[in-house]
Coordinates of C-alpha atoms in Angstrom, one line a residue:
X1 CA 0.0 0.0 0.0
X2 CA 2.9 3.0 0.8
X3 CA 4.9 1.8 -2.4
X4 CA 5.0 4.1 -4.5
X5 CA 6.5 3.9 -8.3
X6 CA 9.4 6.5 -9.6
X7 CA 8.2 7.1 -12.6
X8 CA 4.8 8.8 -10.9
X9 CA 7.1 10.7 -9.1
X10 CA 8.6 12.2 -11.8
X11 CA 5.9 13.0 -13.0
X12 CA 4.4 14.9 -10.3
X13 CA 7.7 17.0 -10.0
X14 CA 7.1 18.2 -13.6
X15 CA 3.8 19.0 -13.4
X16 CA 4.5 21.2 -10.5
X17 CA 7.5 23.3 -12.1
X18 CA 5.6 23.5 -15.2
X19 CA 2.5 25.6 -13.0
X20 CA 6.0 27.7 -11.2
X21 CA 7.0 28.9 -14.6
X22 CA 3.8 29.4 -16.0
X23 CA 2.8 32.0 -12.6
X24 CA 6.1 33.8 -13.3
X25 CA 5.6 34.5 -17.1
X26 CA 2.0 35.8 -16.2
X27 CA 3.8 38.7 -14.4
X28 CA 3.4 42.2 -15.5
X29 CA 6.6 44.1 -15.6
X30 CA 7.3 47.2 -13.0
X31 CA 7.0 51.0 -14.3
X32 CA 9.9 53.0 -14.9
X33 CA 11.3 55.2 -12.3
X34 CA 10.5 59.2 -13.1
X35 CA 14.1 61.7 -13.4
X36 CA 13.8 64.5 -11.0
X37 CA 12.6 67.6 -12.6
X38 CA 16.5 69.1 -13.9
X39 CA 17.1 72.3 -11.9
X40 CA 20.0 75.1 -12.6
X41 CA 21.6 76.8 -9.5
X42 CA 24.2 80.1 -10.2
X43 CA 27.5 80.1 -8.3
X44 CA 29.7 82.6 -9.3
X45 CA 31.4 81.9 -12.6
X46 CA 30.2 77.7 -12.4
X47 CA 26.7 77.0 -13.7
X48 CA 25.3 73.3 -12.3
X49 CA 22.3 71.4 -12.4
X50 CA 20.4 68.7 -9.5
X51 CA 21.6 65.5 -12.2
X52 CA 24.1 63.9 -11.7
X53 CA 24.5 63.5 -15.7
X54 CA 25.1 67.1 -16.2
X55 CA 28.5 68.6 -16.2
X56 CA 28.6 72.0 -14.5
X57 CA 29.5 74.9 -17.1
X58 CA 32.0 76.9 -16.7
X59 CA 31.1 80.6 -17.3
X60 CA 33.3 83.5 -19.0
X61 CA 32.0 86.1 -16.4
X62 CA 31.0 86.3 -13.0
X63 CA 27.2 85.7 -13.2
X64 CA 24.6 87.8 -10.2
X65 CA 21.5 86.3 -11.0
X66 CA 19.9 83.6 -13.1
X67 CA 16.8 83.2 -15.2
X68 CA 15.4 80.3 -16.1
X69 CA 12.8 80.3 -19.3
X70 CA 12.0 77.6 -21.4
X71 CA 15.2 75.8 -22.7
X72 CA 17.2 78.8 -22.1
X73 CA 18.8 80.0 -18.8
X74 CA 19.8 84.2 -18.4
X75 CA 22.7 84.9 -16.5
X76 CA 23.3 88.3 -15.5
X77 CA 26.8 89.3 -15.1
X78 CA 27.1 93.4 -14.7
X79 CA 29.3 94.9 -16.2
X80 CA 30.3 91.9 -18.5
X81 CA 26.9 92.1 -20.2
X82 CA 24.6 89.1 -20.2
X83 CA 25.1 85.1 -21.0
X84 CA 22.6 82.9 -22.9
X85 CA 23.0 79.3 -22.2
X86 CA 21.1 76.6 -24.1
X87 CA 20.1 73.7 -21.4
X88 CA 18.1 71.3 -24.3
X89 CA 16.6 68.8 -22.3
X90 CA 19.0 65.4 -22.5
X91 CA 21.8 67.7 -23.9
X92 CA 24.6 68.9 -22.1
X93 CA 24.4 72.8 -21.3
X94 CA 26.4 74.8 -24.1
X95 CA 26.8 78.6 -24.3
X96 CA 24.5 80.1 -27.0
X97 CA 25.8 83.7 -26.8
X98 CA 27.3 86.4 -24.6
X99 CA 25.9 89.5 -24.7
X100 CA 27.7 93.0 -23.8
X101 CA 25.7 96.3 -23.0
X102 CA 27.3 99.2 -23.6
X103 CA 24.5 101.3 -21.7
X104 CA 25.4 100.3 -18.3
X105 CA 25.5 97.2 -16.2
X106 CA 22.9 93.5 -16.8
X107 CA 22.1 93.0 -13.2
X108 CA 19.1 91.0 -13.9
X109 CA 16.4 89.7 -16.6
X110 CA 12.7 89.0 -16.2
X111 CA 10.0 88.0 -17.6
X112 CA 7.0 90.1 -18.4
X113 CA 3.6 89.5 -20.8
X114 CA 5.7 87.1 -22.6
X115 CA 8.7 88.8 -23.4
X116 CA 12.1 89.0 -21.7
X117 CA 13.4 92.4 -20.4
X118 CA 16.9 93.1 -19.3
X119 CA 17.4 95.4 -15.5
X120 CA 20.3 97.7 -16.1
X121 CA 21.9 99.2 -13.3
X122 CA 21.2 102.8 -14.4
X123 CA 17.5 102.3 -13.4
X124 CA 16.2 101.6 -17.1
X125 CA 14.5 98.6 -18.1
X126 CA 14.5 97.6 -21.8
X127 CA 13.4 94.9 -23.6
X128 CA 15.7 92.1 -24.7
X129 CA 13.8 92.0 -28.3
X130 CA 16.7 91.4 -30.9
X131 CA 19.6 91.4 -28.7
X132 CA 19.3 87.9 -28.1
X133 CA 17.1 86.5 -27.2
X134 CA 13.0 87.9 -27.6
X135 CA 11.1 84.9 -27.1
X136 CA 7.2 85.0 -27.6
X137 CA 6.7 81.5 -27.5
X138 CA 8.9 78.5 -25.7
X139 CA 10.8 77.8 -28.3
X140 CA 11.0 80.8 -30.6
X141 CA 15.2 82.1 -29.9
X142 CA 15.8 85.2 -32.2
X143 CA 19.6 85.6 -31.9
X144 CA 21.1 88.8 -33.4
X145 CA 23.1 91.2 -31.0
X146 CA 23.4 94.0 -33.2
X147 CA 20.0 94.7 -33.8
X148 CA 19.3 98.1 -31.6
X149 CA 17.5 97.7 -27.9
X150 CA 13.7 99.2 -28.1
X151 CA 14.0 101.6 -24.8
X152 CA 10.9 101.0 -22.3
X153 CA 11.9 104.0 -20.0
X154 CA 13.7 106.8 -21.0
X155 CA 17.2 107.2 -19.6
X156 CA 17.6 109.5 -17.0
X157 CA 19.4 112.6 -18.0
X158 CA 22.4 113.6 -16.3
X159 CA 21.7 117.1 -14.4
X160 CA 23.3 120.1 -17.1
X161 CA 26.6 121.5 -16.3
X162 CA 26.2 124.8 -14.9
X163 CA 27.2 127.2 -17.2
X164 CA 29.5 130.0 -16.7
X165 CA 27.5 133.4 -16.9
X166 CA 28.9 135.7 -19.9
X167 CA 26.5 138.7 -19.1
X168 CA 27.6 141.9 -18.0
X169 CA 25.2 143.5 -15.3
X170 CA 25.2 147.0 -14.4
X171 CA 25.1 148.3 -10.5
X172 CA 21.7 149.8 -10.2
X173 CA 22.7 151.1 -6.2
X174 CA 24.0 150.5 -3.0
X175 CA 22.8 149.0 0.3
X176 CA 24.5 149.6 3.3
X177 CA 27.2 146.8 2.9
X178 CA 25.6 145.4 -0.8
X179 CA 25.4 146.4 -4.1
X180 CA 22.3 145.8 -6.5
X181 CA 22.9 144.6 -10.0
X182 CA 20.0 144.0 -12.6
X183 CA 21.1 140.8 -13.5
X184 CA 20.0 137.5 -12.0
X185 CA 19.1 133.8 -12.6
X186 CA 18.2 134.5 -16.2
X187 CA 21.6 135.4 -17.2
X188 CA 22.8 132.5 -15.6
X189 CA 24.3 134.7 -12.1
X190 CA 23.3 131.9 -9.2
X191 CA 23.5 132.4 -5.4
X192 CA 27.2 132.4 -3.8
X193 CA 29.3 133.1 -7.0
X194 CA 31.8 135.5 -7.0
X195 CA 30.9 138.8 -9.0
X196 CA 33.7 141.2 -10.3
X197 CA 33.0 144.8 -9.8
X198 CA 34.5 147.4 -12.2
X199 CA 34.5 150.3 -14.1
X200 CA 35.8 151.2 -17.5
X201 CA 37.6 154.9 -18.1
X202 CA 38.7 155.9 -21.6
X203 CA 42.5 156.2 -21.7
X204 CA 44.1 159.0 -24.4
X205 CA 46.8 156.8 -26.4
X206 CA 47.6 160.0 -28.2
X207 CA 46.9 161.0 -32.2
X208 CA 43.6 161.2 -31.5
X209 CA 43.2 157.2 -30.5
X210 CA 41.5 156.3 -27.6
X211 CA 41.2 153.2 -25.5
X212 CA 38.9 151.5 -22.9
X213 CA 40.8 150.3 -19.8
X214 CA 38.8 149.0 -16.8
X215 CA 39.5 148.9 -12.7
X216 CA 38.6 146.5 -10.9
X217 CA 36.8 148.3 -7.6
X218 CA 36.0 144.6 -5.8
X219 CA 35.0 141.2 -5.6
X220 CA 32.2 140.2 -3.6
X221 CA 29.6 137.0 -3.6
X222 CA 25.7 136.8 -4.2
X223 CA 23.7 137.0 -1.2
X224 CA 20.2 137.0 -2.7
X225 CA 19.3 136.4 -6.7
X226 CA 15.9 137.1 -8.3
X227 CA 15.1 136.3 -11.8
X228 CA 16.2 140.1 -13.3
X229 CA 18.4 141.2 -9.6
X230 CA 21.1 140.4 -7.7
X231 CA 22.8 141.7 -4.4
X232 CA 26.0 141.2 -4.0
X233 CA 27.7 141.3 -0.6
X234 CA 30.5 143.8 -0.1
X235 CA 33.8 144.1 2.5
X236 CA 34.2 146.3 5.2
X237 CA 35.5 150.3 3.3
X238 CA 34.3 148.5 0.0
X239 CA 32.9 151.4 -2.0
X240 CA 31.5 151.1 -5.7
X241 CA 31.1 153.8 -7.5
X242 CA 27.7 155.0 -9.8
X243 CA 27.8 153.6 -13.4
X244 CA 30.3 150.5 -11.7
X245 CA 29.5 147.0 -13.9
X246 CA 29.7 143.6 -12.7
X247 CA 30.2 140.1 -14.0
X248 CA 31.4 136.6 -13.1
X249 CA 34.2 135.8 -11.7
X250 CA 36.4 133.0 -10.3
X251 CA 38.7 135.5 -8.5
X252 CA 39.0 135.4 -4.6
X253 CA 37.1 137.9 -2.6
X254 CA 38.7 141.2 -1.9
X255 CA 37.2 141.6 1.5
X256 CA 39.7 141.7 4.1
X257 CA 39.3 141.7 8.1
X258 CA 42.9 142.0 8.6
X259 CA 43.5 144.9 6.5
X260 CA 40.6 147.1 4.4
X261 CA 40.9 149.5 2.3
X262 CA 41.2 152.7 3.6
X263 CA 37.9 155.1 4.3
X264 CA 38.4 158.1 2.6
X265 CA 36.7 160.9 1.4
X266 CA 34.3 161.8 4.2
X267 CA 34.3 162.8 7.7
X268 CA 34.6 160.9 11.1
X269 CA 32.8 162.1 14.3
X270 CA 33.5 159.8 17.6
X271 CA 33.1 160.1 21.2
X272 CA 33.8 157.8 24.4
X273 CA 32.6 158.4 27.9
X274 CA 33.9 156.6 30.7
X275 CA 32.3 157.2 33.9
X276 CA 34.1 155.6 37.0
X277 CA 33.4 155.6 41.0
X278 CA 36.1 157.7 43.2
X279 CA 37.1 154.7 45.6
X280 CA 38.5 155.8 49.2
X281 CA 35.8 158.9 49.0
X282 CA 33.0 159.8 48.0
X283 CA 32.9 161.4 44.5
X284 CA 32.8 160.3 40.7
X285 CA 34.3 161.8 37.4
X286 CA 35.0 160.5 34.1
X287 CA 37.7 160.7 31.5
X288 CA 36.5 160.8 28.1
X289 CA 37.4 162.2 24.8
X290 CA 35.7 163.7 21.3
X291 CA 37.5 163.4 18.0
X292 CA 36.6 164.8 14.2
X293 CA 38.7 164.0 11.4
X294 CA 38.4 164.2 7.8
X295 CA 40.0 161.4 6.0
X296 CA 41.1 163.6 2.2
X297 CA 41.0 161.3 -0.9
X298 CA 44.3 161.2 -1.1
X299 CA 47.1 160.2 2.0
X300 CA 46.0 162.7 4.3
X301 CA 44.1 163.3 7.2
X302 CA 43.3 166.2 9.7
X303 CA 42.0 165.4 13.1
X304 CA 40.8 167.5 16.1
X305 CA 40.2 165.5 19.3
X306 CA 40.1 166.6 23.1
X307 CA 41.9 163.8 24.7
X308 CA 41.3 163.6 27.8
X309 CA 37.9 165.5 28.3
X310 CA 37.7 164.3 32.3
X311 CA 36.0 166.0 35.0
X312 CA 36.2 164.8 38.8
X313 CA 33.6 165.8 41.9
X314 CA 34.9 163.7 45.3
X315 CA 35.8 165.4 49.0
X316 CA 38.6 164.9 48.4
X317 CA 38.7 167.8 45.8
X318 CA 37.7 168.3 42.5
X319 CA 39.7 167.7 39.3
X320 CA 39.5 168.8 35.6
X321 CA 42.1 167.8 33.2
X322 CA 41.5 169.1 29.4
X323 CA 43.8 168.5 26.5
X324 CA 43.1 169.8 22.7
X325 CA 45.0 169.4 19.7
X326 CA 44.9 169.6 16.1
X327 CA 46.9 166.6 14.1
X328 CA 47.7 166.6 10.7
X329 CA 48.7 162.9 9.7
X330 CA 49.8 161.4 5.9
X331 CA 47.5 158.7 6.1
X332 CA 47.4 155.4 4.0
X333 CA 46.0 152.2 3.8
X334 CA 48.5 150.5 6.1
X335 CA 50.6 153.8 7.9
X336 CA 49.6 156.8 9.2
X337 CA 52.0 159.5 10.9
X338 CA 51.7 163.0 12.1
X339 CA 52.3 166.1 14.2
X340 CA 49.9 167.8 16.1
X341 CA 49.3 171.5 17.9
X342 CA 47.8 172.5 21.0
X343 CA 46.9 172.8 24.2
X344 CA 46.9 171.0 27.3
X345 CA 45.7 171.4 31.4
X346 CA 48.5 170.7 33.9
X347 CA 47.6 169.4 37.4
X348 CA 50.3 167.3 38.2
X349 CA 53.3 170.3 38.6
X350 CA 57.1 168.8 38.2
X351 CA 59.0 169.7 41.3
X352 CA 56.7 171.8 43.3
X353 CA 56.6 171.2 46.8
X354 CA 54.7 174.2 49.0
X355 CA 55.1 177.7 49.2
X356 CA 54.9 180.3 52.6
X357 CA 53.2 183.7 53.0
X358 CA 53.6 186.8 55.1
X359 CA 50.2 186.3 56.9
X360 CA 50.2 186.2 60.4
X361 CA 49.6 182.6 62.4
X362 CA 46.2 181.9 64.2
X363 CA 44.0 182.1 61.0
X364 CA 42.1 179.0 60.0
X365 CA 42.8 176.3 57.5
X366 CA 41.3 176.4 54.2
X367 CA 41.6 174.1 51.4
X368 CA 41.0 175.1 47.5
X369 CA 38.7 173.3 45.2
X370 CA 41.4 172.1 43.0
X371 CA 40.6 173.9 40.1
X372 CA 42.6 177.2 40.9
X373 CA 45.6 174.9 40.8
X374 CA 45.7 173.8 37.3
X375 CA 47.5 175.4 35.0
X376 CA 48.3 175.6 31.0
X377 CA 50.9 174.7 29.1
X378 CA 51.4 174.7 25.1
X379 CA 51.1 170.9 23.8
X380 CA 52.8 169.1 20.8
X381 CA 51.1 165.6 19.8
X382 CA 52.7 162.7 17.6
X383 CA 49.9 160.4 16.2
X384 CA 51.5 157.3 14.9
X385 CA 49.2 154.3 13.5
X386 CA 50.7 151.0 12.2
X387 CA 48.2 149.1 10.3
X388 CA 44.7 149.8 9.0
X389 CA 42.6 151.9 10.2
X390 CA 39.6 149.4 10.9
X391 CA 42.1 146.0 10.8
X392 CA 44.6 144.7 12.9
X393 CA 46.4 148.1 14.3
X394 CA 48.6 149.9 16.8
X395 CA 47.6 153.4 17.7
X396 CA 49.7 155.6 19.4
X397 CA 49.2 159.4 20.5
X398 CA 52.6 161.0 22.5
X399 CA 52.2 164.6 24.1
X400 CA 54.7 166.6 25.1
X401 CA 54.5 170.1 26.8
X402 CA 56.2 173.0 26.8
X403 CA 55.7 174.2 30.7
X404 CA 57.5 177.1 32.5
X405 CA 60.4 177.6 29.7
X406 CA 61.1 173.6 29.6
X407 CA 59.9 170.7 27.3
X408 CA 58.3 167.9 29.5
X409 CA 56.6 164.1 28.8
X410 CA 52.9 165.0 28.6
X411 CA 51.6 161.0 28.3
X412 CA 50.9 158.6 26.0
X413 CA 47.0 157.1 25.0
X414 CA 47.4 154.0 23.0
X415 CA 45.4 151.3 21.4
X416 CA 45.7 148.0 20.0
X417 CA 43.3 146.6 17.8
X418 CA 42.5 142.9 16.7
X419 CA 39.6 141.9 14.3
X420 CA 37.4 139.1 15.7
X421 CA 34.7 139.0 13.1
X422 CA 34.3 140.8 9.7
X423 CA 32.6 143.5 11.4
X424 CA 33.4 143.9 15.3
X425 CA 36.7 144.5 16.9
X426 CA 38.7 143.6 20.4
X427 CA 40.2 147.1 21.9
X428 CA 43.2 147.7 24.2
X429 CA 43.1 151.0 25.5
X430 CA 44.9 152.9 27.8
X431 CA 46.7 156.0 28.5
X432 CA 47.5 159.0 31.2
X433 CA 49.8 161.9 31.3
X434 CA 50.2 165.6 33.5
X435 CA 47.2 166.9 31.9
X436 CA 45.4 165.1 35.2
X437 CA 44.3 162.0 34.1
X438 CA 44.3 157.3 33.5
X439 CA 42.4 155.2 32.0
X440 CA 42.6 151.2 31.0
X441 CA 40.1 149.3 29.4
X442 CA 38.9 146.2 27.1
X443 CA 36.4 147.5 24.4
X444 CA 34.2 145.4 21.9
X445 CA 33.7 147.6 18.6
X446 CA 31.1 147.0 16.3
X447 CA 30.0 147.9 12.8
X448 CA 26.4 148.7 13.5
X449 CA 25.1 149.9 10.3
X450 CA 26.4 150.1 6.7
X451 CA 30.1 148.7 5.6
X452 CA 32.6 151.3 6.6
X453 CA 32.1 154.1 4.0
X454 CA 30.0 156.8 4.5
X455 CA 26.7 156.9 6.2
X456 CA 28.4 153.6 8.4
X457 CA 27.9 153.8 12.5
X458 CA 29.9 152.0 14.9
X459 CA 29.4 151.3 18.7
X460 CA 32.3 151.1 20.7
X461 CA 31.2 149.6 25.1
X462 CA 34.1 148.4 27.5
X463 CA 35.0 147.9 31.1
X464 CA 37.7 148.7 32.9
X465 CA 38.9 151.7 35.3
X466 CA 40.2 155.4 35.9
X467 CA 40.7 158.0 37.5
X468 CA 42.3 161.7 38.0
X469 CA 44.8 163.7 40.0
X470 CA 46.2 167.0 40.2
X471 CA 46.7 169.6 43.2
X472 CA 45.0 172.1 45.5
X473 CA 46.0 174.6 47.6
X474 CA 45.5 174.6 51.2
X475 CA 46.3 177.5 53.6
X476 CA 46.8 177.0 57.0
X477 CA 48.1 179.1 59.5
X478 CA 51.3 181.0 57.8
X479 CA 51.6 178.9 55.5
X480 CA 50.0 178.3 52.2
X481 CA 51.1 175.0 50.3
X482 CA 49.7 172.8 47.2
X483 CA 49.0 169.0 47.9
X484 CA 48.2 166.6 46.0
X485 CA 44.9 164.5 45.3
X486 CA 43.9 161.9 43.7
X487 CA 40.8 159.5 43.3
X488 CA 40.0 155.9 40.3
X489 CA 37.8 153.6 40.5
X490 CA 36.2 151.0 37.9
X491 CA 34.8 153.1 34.5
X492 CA 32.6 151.2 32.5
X493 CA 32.8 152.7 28.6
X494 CA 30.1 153.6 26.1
X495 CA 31.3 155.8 22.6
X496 CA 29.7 155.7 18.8
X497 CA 31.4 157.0 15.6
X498 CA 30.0 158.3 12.7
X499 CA 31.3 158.5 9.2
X500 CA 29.8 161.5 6.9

């Protein structure tokens, strides 16, 4: 019953690998794997894709960014223009065409309604129609980079050169420390430029022949410009005469703080008054002075000044110390020296001591005012100036008197001068002599109105201190004798000058 024969068994094996092969031939086969979509990535000069198949290209410029449209990729690369590269599916990556713009920089392309546009880097966009490529459908390449750019925005224009101005204007008048001229913006003048200031004058050559020369008067700068006028700023003693002209210039100003021109032509009226406070009694006084000059057009000058004009009231006594004298100076720009005539008060006598009377003794004593004890003497002034007159200066003023049949040192009065601003001045002042009288003293002076010349005020204020001294005669008993007084305290300065 269990014996089974070999050639069943067989049998049975066959039938069984037969129905094994037969399942596997009924198998369908598997689907194909997809590729991963092919993408491009930019890294300086070396263009690569995702596959592995692709070869990265190298580029002949430094690309900035990268456009990818159709088959095609766009590389920017500035200044070196633009690369076209074709990336044909299943190809390897070749470059089509490199592209230089002359108008300025590729730092980008887009795409807009269908058509590829290039960014320049002078804030234009234009199309890239004809220049390589202008693609209105995917596959449509027009290559040609000679074929002229179609300009979407129009290139900014570069702001005009300003142009020098050729006109000549003609001064219409002056104000205070500016000139009008009846030129402005239309012929071309503009705000801060330097304006020349002249005049022309017709110069005999002889033989009847004539010629035109011109002198230059100044240079100042536009303050303010209209359309049809312009005022142009002016230096301290800058004067410009009626039917002066003007034009451009690129010449320095002529306005100096150091050293102006010299004033000239007109008068000068001036005063300072110093009141001070008699310290150590109980009185007051002041020493001040009055000056008039006129400055001639040519180099010379005739003042008249009372220096010192000082008055004193204390217990002490009472003091009055007067000087006048008339000075005629050859005056320039930069020197002035001269010789003066006149008189001066003496209160403080050389070498007297006291005298004695007759009188009898017992009778009271009695002191004088002061006044009956001045006295006069003839004075002689040198007025020395080195510098000009409203820059950087040393003034000096030396008396000398000629008192009881002998020359004497009268005093000095000096001042030194330093500009601090176009228009204002620091003042060192100080002075004294036998007419009674001392002074010293920091001043600020100030241009308060017009620019030197004529019709011009200045303000002078200072601080500082004074005082006076002299004699008085005092009786007492037999005896009559002259002592000697004196009284200062702080002054505190106020003076104004005029020009006419």
């Amino acid at each position: 019953m269990r014996t089974f024969s070999f050639p069943l068994l067989v049998a049975v094996i066959l039938a069984m690998s037969s129905q094994l092969v037969a399942q596997e031939t009924q198998t369908p086969p598997a689907e194909p794997v997809p590729l991963p979509a092919r993408e491009w990535t930019l890294d300086g000069s070396i263009l690569a894709s995702n596959l592995d198949s692709d070869t990265p290209l190298m580029l002949p410029c430094i690309g900035e960014s990268l456009l990818v449209y159709g088959d095609k990729l766009y590389v920017a690369c500035g200044r070196e223009g633009l690369v076209i590269v074709n990336a044909q599916p299943g190809a390897r990556a070749t470059i089509d065409a490199h592209v230089q713009h002359s108008d300025g920089a590729v730092t980008g392309v887009f795409e807009l309604d269908g058509q590829l546009w290039l960014k320049l880097q002078r804030t234009e966009a234009r199309p890239l129609a004809g220049s390589e490529p202008m693609l209105l459908g995917a596959d449509t390449v027009v290559k040609n980079p000679q074929l002229p750019v179609k300009k979407v925005a129009e290139q900014a224009e570069k702001p005009a050169e300003p142009k020098t101005p050729t006109a000549v204007a003609n001064v219409l008048e002056t104000v205070e420390d500016t000139v009008i001229i009846d030129k402005g913006t239309e012929a071309g003048f503009a705000k801060g430029q330097h304006i020349e200031l002249f005049v022309e004058r017709s110069r005999s050559l002889g033989g009847n022949e004539t010629a035109n020369e011109e002198d230059r008067v100044a240079v100042g700068k536009i303050l303010a410009i209209s359309e049809g006028r312009a005022s142009v700023e002016l230096g301290i003693n800058e004067e410009v005469p009626a039917g002066a002209q003007a034009r451009y210039t690129e010449l320095a100003l002529t306005s100096s703080s150091m050293s102006p021109p010299r004033a000239e032509g007109l008068w000068e009226v001036s005063f300072m008054f110093r009141p001070f406070l008699a310290l150590g009694t109980l009185g007051f006084g002041s020493v001040s002075e009055v000056e008039a000059a006129y400055r001639f057009d040519g180099p010379l000058v005739i003042r008249a000044l009372f220096q010192p004009a000082a008055l004193g009231i204390a217990d002490d006594g009472d003091v009055l110390a007067l000087a006048a004298n008339v000075v005629a100076a050859y005056d320039t720009r930069l020197f002035e020296v001269g010789l003066g005539l006149g008189w001066s008060a003496v209160n403080d006598t050389p070498g007297v001591g006291f005298s004695s009377s007759d009188s009898t003794g017992g009778a009271p004593k009695t002191e004088g005012s002061g006044f009956e004890s001045v006295e006069n003497a003839l004075s002689i002034m040198q007025a020395v100036r080195l510098g000009a007159r409203d820059g950087l200066t040393l003034l000096a003023n030396n008396n000398f008197v000629l008192f009881k049949d002998k020359f004497l040192y009268g005093g000095t009065n000096a001042t030194i001068q330093i500009p601090t601003t176009a228009a204002s001045w620091m003042l060192l002042r100080g002075g004294g002599g036998l007419a009674g009288y001392w002074y010293g003293e920091v001043a600020l002076r100030v241009l308060f109105s017009g620019n030197g010349e004529r019709d011009s005020l200045f303000m002078t204020v200072s601080l500082g201190a004074a005082g006076l001294f002299g004699e008085k005669e005092v009786v007492d008993g037999d005896y009559t004798y002259q002592e000697s007084i004196g009284y200062g305290g702080p002054a505190a300065g106020f003076g104004l000058e005029w020009r006419l």
